[in-house]
PDB file of C-alpha atoms in Angstrom:
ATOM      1  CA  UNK R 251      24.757 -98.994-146.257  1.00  0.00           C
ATOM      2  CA  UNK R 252      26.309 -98.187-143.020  1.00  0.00           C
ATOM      3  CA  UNK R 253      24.242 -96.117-140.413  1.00  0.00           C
ATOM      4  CA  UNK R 254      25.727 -94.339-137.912  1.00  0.00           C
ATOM      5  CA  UNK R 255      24.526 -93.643-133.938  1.00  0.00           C
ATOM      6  CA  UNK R 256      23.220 -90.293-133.675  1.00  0.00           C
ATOM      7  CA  UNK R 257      24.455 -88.689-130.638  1.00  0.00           C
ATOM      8  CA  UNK R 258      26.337 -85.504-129.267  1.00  0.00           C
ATOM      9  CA  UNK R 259      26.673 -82.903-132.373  1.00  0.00           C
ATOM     10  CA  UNK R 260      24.477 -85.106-134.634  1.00  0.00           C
ATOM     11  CA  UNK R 261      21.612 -84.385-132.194  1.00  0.00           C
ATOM     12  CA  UNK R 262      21.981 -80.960-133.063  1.00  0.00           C
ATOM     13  CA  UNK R 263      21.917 -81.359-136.757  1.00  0.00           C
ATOM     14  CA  UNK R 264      18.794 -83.268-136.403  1.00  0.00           C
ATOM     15  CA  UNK R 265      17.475 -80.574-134.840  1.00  0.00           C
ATOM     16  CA  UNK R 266      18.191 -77.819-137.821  1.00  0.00           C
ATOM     17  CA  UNK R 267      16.999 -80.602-140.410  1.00  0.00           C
ATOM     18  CA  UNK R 268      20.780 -80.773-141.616  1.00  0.00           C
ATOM     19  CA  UNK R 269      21.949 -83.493-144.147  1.00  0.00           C
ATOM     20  CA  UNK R 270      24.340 -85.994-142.424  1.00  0.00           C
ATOM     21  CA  UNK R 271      26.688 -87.782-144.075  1.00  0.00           C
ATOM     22  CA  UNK R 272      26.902 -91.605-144.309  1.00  0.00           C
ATOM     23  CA  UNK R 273      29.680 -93.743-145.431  1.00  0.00           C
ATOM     24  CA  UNK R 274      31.363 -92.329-148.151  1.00  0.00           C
ATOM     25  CA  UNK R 275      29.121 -91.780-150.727  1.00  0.00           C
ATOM     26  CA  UNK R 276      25.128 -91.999-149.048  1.00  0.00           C
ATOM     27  CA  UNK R 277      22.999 -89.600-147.597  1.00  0.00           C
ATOM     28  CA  UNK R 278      19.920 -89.868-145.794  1.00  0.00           C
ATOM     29  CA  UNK R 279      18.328 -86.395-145.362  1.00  0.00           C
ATOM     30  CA  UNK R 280      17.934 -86.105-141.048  1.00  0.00           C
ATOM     31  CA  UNK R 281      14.540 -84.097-139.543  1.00  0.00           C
ATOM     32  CA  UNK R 282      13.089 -83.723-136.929  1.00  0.00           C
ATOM     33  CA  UNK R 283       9.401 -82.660-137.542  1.00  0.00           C
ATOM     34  CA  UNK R 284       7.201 -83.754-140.650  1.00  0.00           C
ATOM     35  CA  UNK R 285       7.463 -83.281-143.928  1.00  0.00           C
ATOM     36  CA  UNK R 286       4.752 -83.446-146.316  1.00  0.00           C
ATOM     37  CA  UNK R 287       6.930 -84.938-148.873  1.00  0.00           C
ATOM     38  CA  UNK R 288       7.614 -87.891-147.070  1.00  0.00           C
ATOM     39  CA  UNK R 289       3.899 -89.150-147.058  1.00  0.00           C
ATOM     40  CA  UNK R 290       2.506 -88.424-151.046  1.00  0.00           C
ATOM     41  CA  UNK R 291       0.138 -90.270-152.559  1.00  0.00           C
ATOM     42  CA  UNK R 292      -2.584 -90.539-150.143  1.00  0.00           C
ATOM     43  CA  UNK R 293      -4.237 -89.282-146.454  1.00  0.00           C
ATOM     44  CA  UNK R 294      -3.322 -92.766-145.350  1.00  0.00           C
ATOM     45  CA  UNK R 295       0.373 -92.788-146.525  1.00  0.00           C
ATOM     46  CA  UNK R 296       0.507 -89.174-144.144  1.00  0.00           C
ATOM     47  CA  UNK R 297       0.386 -91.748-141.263  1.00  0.00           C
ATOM     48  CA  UNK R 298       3.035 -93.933-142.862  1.00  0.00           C
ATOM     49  CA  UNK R 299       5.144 -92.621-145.338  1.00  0.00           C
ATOM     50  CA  UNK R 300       6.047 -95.253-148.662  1.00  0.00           C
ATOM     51  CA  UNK R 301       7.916 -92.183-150.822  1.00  0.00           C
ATOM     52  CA  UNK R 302      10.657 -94.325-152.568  1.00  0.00           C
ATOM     53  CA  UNK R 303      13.534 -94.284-150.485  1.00  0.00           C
ATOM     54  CA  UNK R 304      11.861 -93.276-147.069  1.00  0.00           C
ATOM     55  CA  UNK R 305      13.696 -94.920-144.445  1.00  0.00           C
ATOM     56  CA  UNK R 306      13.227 -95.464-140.990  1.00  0.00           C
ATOM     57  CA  UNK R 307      15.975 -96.762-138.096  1.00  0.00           C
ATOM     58  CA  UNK R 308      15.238 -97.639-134.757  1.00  0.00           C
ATOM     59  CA  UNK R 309      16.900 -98.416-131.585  1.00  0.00           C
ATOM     60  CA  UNK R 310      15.296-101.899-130.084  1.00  0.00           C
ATOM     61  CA  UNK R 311      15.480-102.934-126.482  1.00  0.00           C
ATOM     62  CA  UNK R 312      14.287-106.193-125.248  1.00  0.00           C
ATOM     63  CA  UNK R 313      13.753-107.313-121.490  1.00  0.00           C
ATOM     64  CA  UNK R 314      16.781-109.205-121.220  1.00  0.00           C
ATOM     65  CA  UNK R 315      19.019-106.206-121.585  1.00  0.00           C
ATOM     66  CA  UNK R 316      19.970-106.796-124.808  1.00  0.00           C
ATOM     67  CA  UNK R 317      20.038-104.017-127.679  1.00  0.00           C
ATOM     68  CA  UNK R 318      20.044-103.448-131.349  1.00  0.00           C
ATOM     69  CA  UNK R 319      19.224-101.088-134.349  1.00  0.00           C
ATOM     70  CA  UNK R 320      16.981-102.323-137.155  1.00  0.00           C
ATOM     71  CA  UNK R 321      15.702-100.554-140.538  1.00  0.00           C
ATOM     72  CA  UNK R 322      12.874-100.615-142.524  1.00  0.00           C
ATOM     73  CA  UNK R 323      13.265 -98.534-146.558  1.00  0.00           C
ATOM     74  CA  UNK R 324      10.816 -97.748-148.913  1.00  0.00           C
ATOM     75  CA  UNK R 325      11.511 -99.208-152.517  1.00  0.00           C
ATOM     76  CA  UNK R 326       9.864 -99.304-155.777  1.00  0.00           C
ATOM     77  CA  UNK R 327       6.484-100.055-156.414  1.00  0.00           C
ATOM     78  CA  UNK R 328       6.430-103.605-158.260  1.00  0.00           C
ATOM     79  CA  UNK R 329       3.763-105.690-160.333  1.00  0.00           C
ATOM     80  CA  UNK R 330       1.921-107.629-157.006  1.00  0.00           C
ATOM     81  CA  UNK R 331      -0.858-109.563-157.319  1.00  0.00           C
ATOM     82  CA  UNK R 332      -4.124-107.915-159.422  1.00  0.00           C
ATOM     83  CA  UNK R 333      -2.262-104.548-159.338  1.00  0.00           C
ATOM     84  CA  UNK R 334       1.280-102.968-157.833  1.00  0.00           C
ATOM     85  CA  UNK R 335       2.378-102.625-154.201  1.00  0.00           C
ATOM     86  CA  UNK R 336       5.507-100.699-153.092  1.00  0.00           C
ATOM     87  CA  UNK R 337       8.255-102.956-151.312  1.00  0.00           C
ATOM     88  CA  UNK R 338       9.416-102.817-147.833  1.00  0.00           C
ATOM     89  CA  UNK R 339      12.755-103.759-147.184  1.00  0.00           C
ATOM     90  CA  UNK R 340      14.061-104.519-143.404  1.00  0.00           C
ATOM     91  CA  UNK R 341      17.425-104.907-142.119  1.00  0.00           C
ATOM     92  CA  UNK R 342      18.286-106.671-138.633  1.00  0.00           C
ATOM     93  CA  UNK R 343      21.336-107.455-137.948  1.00  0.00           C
ATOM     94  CA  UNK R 344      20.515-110.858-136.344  1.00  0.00           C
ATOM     95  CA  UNK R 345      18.053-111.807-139.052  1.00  0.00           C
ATOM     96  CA  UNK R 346      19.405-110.226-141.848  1.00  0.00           C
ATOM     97  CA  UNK R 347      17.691-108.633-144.592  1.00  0.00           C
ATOM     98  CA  UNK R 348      13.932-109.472-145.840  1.00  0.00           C
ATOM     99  CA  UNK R 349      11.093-108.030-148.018  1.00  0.00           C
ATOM    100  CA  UNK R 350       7.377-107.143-147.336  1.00  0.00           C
ATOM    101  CA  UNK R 351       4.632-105.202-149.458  1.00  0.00           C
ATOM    102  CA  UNK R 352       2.460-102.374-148.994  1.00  0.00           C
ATOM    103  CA  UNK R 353      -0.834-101.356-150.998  1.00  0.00           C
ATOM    104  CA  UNK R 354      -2.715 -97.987-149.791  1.00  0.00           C
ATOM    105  CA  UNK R 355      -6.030 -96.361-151.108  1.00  0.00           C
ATOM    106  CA  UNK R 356      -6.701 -92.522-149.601  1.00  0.00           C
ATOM    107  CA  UNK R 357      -8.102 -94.034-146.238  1.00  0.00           C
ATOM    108  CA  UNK R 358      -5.970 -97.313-145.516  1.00  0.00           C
ATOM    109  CA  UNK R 359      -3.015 -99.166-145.891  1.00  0.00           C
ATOM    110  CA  UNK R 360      -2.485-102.521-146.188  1.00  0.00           C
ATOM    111  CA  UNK R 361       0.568-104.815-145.136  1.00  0.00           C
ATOM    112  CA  UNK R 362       1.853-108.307-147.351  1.00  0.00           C
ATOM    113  CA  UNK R 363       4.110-110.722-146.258  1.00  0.00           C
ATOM    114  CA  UNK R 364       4.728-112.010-149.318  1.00  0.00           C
ATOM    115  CA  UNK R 365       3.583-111.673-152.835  1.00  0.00           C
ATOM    116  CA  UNK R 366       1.072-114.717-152.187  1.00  0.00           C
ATOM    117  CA  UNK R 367      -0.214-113.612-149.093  1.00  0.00           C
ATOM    118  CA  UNK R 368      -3.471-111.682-147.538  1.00  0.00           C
ATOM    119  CA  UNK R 369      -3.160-107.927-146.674  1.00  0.00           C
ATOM    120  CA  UNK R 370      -3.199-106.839-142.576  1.00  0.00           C
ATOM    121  CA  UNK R 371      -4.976-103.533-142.904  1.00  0.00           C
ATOM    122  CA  UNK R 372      -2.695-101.382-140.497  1.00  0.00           C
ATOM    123  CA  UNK R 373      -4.017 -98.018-141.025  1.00  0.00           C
ATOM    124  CA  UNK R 374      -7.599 -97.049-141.193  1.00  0.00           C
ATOM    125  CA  UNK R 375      -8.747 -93.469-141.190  1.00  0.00           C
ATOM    126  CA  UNK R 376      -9.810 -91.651-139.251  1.00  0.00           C
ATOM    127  CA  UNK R 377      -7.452 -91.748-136.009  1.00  0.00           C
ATOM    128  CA  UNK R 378      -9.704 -90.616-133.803  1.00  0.00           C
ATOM    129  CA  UNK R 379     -10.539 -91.643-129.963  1.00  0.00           C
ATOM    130  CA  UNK R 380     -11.976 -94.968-130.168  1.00  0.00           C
ATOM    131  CA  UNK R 381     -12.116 -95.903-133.619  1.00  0.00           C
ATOM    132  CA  UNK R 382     -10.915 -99.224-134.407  1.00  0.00           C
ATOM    133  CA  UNK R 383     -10.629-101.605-137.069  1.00  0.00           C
ATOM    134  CA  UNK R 384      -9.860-105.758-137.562  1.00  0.00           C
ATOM    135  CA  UNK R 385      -6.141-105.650-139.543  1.00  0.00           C
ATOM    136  CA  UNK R 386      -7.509-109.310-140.989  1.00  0.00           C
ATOM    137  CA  UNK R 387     -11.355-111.148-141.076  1.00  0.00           C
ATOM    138  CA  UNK R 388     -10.177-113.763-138.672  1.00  0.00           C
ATOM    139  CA  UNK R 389      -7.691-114.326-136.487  1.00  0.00           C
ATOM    140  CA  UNK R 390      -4.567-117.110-137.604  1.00  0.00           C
ATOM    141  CA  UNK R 391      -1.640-118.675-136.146  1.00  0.00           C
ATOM    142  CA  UNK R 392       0.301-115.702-138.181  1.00  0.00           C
ATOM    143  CA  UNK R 393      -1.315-113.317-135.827  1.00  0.00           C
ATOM    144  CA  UNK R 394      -0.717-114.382-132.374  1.00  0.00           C
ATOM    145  CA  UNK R 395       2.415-116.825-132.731  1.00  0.00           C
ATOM    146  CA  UNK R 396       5.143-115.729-130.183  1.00  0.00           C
ATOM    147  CA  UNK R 397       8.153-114.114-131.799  1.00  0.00           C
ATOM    148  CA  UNK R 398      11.901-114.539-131.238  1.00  0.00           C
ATOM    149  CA  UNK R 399      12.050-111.208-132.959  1.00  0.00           C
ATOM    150  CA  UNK R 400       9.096-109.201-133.825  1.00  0.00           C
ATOM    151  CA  UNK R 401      11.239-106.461-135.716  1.00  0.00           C
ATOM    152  CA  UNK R 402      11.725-108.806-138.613  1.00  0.00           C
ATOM    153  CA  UNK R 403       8.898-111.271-137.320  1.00  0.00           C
ATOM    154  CA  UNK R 404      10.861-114.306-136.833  1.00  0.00           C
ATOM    155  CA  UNK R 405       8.779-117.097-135.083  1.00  0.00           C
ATOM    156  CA  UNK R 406       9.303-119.018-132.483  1.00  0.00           C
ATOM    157  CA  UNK R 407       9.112-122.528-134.193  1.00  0.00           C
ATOM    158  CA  UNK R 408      10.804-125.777-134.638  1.00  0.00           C
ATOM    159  CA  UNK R 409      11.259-125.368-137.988  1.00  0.00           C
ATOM    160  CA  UNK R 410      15.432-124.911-139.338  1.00  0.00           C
ATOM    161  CA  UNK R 411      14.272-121.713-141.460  1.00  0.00           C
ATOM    162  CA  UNK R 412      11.515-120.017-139.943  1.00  0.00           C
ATOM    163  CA  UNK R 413       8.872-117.750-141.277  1.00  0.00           C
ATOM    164  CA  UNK R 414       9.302-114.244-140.588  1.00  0.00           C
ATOM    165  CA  UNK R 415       7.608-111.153-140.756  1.00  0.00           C
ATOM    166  CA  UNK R 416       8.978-107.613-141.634  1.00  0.00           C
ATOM    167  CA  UNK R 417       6.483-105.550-139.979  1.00  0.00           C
ATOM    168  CA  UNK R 418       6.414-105.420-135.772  1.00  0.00           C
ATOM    169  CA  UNK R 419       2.549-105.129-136.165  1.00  0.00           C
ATOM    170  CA  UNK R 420       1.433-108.549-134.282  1.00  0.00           C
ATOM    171  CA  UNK R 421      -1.088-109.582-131.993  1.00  0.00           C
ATOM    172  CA  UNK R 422      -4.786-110.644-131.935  1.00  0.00           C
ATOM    173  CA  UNK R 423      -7.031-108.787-134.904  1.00  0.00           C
ATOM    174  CA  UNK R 424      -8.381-105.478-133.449  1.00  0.00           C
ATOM    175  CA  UNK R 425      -6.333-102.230-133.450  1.00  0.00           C
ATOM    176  CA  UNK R 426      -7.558 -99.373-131.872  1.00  0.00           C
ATOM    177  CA  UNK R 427      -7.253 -95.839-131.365  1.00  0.00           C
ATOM    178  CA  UNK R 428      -6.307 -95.195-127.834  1.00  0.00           C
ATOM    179  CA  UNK R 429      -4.929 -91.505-127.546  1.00  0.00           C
ATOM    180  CA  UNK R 430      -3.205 -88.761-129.431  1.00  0.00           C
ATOM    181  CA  UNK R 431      -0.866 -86.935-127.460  1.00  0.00           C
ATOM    182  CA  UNK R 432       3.042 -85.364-127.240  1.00  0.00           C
ATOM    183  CA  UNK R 433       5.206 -87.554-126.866  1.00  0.00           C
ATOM    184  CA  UNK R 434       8.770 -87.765-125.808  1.00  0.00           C
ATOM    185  CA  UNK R 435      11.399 -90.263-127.131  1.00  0.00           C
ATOM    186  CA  UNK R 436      14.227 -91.212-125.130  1.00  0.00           C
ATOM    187  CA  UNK R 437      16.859 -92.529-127.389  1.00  0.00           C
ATOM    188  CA  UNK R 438      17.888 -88.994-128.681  1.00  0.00           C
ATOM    189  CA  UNK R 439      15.787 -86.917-126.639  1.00  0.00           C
ATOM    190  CA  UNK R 440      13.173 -85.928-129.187  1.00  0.00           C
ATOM    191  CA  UNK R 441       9.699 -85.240-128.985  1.00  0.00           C
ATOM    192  CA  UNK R 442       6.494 -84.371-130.817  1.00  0.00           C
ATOM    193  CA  UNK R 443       3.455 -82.501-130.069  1.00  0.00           C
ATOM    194  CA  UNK R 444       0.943 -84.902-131.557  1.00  0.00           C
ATOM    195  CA  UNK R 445       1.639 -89.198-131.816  1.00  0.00           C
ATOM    196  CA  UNK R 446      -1.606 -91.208-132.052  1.00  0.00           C
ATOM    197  CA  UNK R 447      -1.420 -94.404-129.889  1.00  0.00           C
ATOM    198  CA  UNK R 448      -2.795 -97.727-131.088  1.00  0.00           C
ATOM    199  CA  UNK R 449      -3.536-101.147-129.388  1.00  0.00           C
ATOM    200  CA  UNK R 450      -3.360-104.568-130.112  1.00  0.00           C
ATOM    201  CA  UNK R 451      -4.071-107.267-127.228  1.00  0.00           C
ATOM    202  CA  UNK R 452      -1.606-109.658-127.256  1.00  0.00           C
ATOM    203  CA  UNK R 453      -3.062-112.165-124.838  1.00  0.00           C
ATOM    204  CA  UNK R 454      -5.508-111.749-121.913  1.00  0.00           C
ATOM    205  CA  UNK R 455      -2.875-109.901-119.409  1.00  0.00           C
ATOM    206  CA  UNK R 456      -0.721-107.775-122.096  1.00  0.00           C
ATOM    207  CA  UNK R 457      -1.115-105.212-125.173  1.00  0.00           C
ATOM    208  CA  UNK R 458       0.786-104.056-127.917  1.00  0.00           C
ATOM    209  CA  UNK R 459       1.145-100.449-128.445  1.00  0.00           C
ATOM    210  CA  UNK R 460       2.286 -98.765-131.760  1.00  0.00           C
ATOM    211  CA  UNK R 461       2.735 -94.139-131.831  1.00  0.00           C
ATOM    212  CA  UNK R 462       2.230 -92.982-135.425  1.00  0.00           C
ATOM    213  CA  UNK R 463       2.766 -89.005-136.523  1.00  0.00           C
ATOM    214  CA  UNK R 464       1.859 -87.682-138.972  1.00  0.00           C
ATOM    215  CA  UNK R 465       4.073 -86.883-141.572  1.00  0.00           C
ATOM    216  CA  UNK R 466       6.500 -89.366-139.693  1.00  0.00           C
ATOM    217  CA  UNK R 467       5.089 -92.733-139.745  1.00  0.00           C
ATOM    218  CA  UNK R 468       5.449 -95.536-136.504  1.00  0.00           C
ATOM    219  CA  UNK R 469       7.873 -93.516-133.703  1.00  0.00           C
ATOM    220  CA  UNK R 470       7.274 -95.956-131.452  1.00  0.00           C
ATOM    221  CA  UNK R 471       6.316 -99.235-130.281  1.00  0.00           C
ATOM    222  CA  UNK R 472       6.069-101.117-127.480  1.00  0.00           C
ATOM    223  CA  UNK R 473       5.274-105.399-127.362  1.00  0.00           C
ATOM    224  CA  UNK R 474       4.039-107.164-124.271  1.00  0.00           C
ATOM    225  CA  UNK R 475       2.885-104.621-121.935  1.00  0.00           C
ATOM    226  CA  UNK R 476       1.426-105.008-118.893  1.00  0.00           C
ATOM    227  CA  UNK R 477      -0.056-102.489-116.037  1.00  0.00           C
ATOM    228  CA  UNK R 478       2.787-102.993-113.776  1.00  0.00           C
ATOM    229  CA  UNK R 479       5.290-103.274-116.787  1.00  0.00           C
ATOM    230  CA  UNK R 480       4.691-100.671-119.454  1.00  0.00           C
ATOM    231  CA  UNK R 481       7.969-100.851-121.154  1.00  0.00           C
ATOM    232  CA  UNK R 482       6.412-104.703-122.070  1.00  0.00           C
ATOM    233  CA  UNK R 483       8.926-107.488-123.264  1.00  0.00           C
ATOM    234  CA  UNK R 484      10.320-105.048-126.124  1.00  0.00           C
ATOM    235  CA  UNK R 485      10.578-101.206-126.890  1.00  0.00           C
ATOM    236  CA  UNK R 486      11.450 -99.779-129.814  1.00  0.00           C
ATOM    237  CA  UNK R 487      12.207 -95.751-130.591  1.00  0.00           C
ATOM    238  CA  UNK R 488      12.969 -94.359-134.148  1.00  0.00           C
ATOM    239  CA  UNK R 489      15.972 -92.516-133.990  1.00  0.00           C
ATOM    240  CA  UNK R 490      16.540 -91.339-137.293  1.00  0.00           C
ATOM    241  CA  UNK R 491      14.615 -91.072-140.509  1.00  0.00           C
ATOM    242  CA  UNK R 492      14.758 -89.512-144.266  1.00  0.00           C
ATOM    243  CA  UNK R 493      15.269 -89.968-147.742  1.00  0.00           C
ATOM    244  CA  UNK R 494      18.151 -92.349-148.236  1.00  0.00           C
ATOM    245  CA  UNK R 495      19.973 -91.649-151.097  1.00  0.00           C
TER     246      UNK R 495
END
C-alpha cells in the first residue's frame, strides 16, 4: 500500500477528520484528535492503540540530513506463546518489512520480538509525574546495542543478516514519566493539548525520549539526546494515522 505525503489541502482534511484516499482502492481514515475507537480493549491500549488495522506513519530524520517515512499496522491477534498476542507489522523502506508482537492486560503492555522471545513492558499505568517502571528484569545486549536504524531496530553488527527490532523503544531498562504537556509537531503543523513524555537513558551523556496521547499512541520520539542537542541523533514525528482499510 502506497502512502502519500500529507501536505497543502491534505492538511486541511486532517483537520475536519476527512477520509483520504490512497492508491486506488485503500483508505486509511485521517484525524487529528483521539478517538476512543482506536484504543479498545484496555486502559493501557488508550496509550497505544492495537485495534486491527490501526496504523501509524511517521516522518524520520537522522543527524546526517538524511530523511524517510516508516509505518507500523496493527494486525490480527495470533496463537503466541501460552496465549494470543496481536501482530505488529513495520515497513521501512531501507529495511523492508518485519513483524513484532504485542500482549496488554488493563494496566500494561508488553512488546515481543519474536514469537520465542521475552516481553519489554512499554506501558505501565499510571502516567503520572515520576512514575517509572523496568521494560525487562535485567538489562541485555538487546537493550543497549547501537542501531543503524532504530525504526525497524536493525543493529549495528558484523553479522550478513542482522537482528532487528520493530519497535524504536531502546535503551538501558528504566522508563520514566517525565512530563505531560501540549505539544506541537512540526512535520504538518499539528499539535495536542496533552502528550506524556517518557525517558530512557541511553548512555551516561544522552536519553531517549518517547510522547504518547492518549487515544493516539507514540507522536513522537526522539534517540540520542543531549542538553546541548535535543533533537538527539534521530527524530521522529507521526504524520498521519487511522484505520487502514
Amino acid at each position: 500500500m502506497h502512502l502519500k505525503k500529507l501536505l497543502g489541502l491534505a492538511l486541511a482534511l486532517v483537520l475536519s477528520g476527512a477520509i483520504l484516499l490512497i492508491g486506488c482502492s485503500d483508505t486509511i481514515e485521517i484525524v487529528s484528535q483521539p478517538n476512543d475507537s482506536f484504543a479498545s480493549g484496555s486502559e493501557a491500549l488508550s496509550w497505544f492503540p492495537l485495534a486491527e488495522g490501526y496504523q501509524t506513519v511517521y516522518n524520520v530524520k537522522e543527524a546526517d540530513g538524511d530523511n524517510k517515512t516508516i509505518s507500523f499496522i496493527a494486525g490480527k491477534s495470533v496463537e503466541f506463546q501460552s496465549g494470543t498476542a496481536i501482530e505488529w507489522l513495520s515497513n521501512d523502506p531501507v529495511s523492508g518489512s518485519d513483524t513484532g508482537y504485542f500482549q496488554y492486560t488493563n494496566d500494561a503492555v508488553y512488546y515481543y520480538d519474536s514469537k520465542s522471545s521475552t516481553g519489554e513492558k512499554i506501558i505501565q499505568l499510571p502516567l503520572t509525574l515520576g512514575n517509572s517502571w523496568n521494560r525487562t528484569e535485567t538489562i541485555s545486549d538487546d537493550l543497549l546495542t547501537n542501531f543503524d536504524d532504530v525504526i525497524t531496530g536493525s543493529k549495528d553488527t558484523v553479522i550478513v543478516i542482522p537482528l532487528s527490532k520493530n519497535l524504536p523503544i531502546i535503551g538501558e531498562v528504566t522508563m520514566t514519566v517525565e512530563e505531560a504537556t501540549a505539544l506541537q509537531l512540526e512535520e504538518i503543523d499539528n499539535s495536542y493539548s496533552s502528550a506524556v513524555r517518557i525517558s530512557v537513558p541511553s548512555s551516561s551523556t544522552k536519553t531517549n525520549y518517547y510522547w504518547f496521547v492518549q487515544g493516539v499512541g507514540l507522536v513522537k520520539y526522539v534517540i540520542g539526546a543531549t542538553d546541548s542537542y535535543t533533537n538527539g541523533e534521530i527524530v521522529a514525528e507521526l504524520v498521519n494515522y487511522g484505520i487502514a482499510q
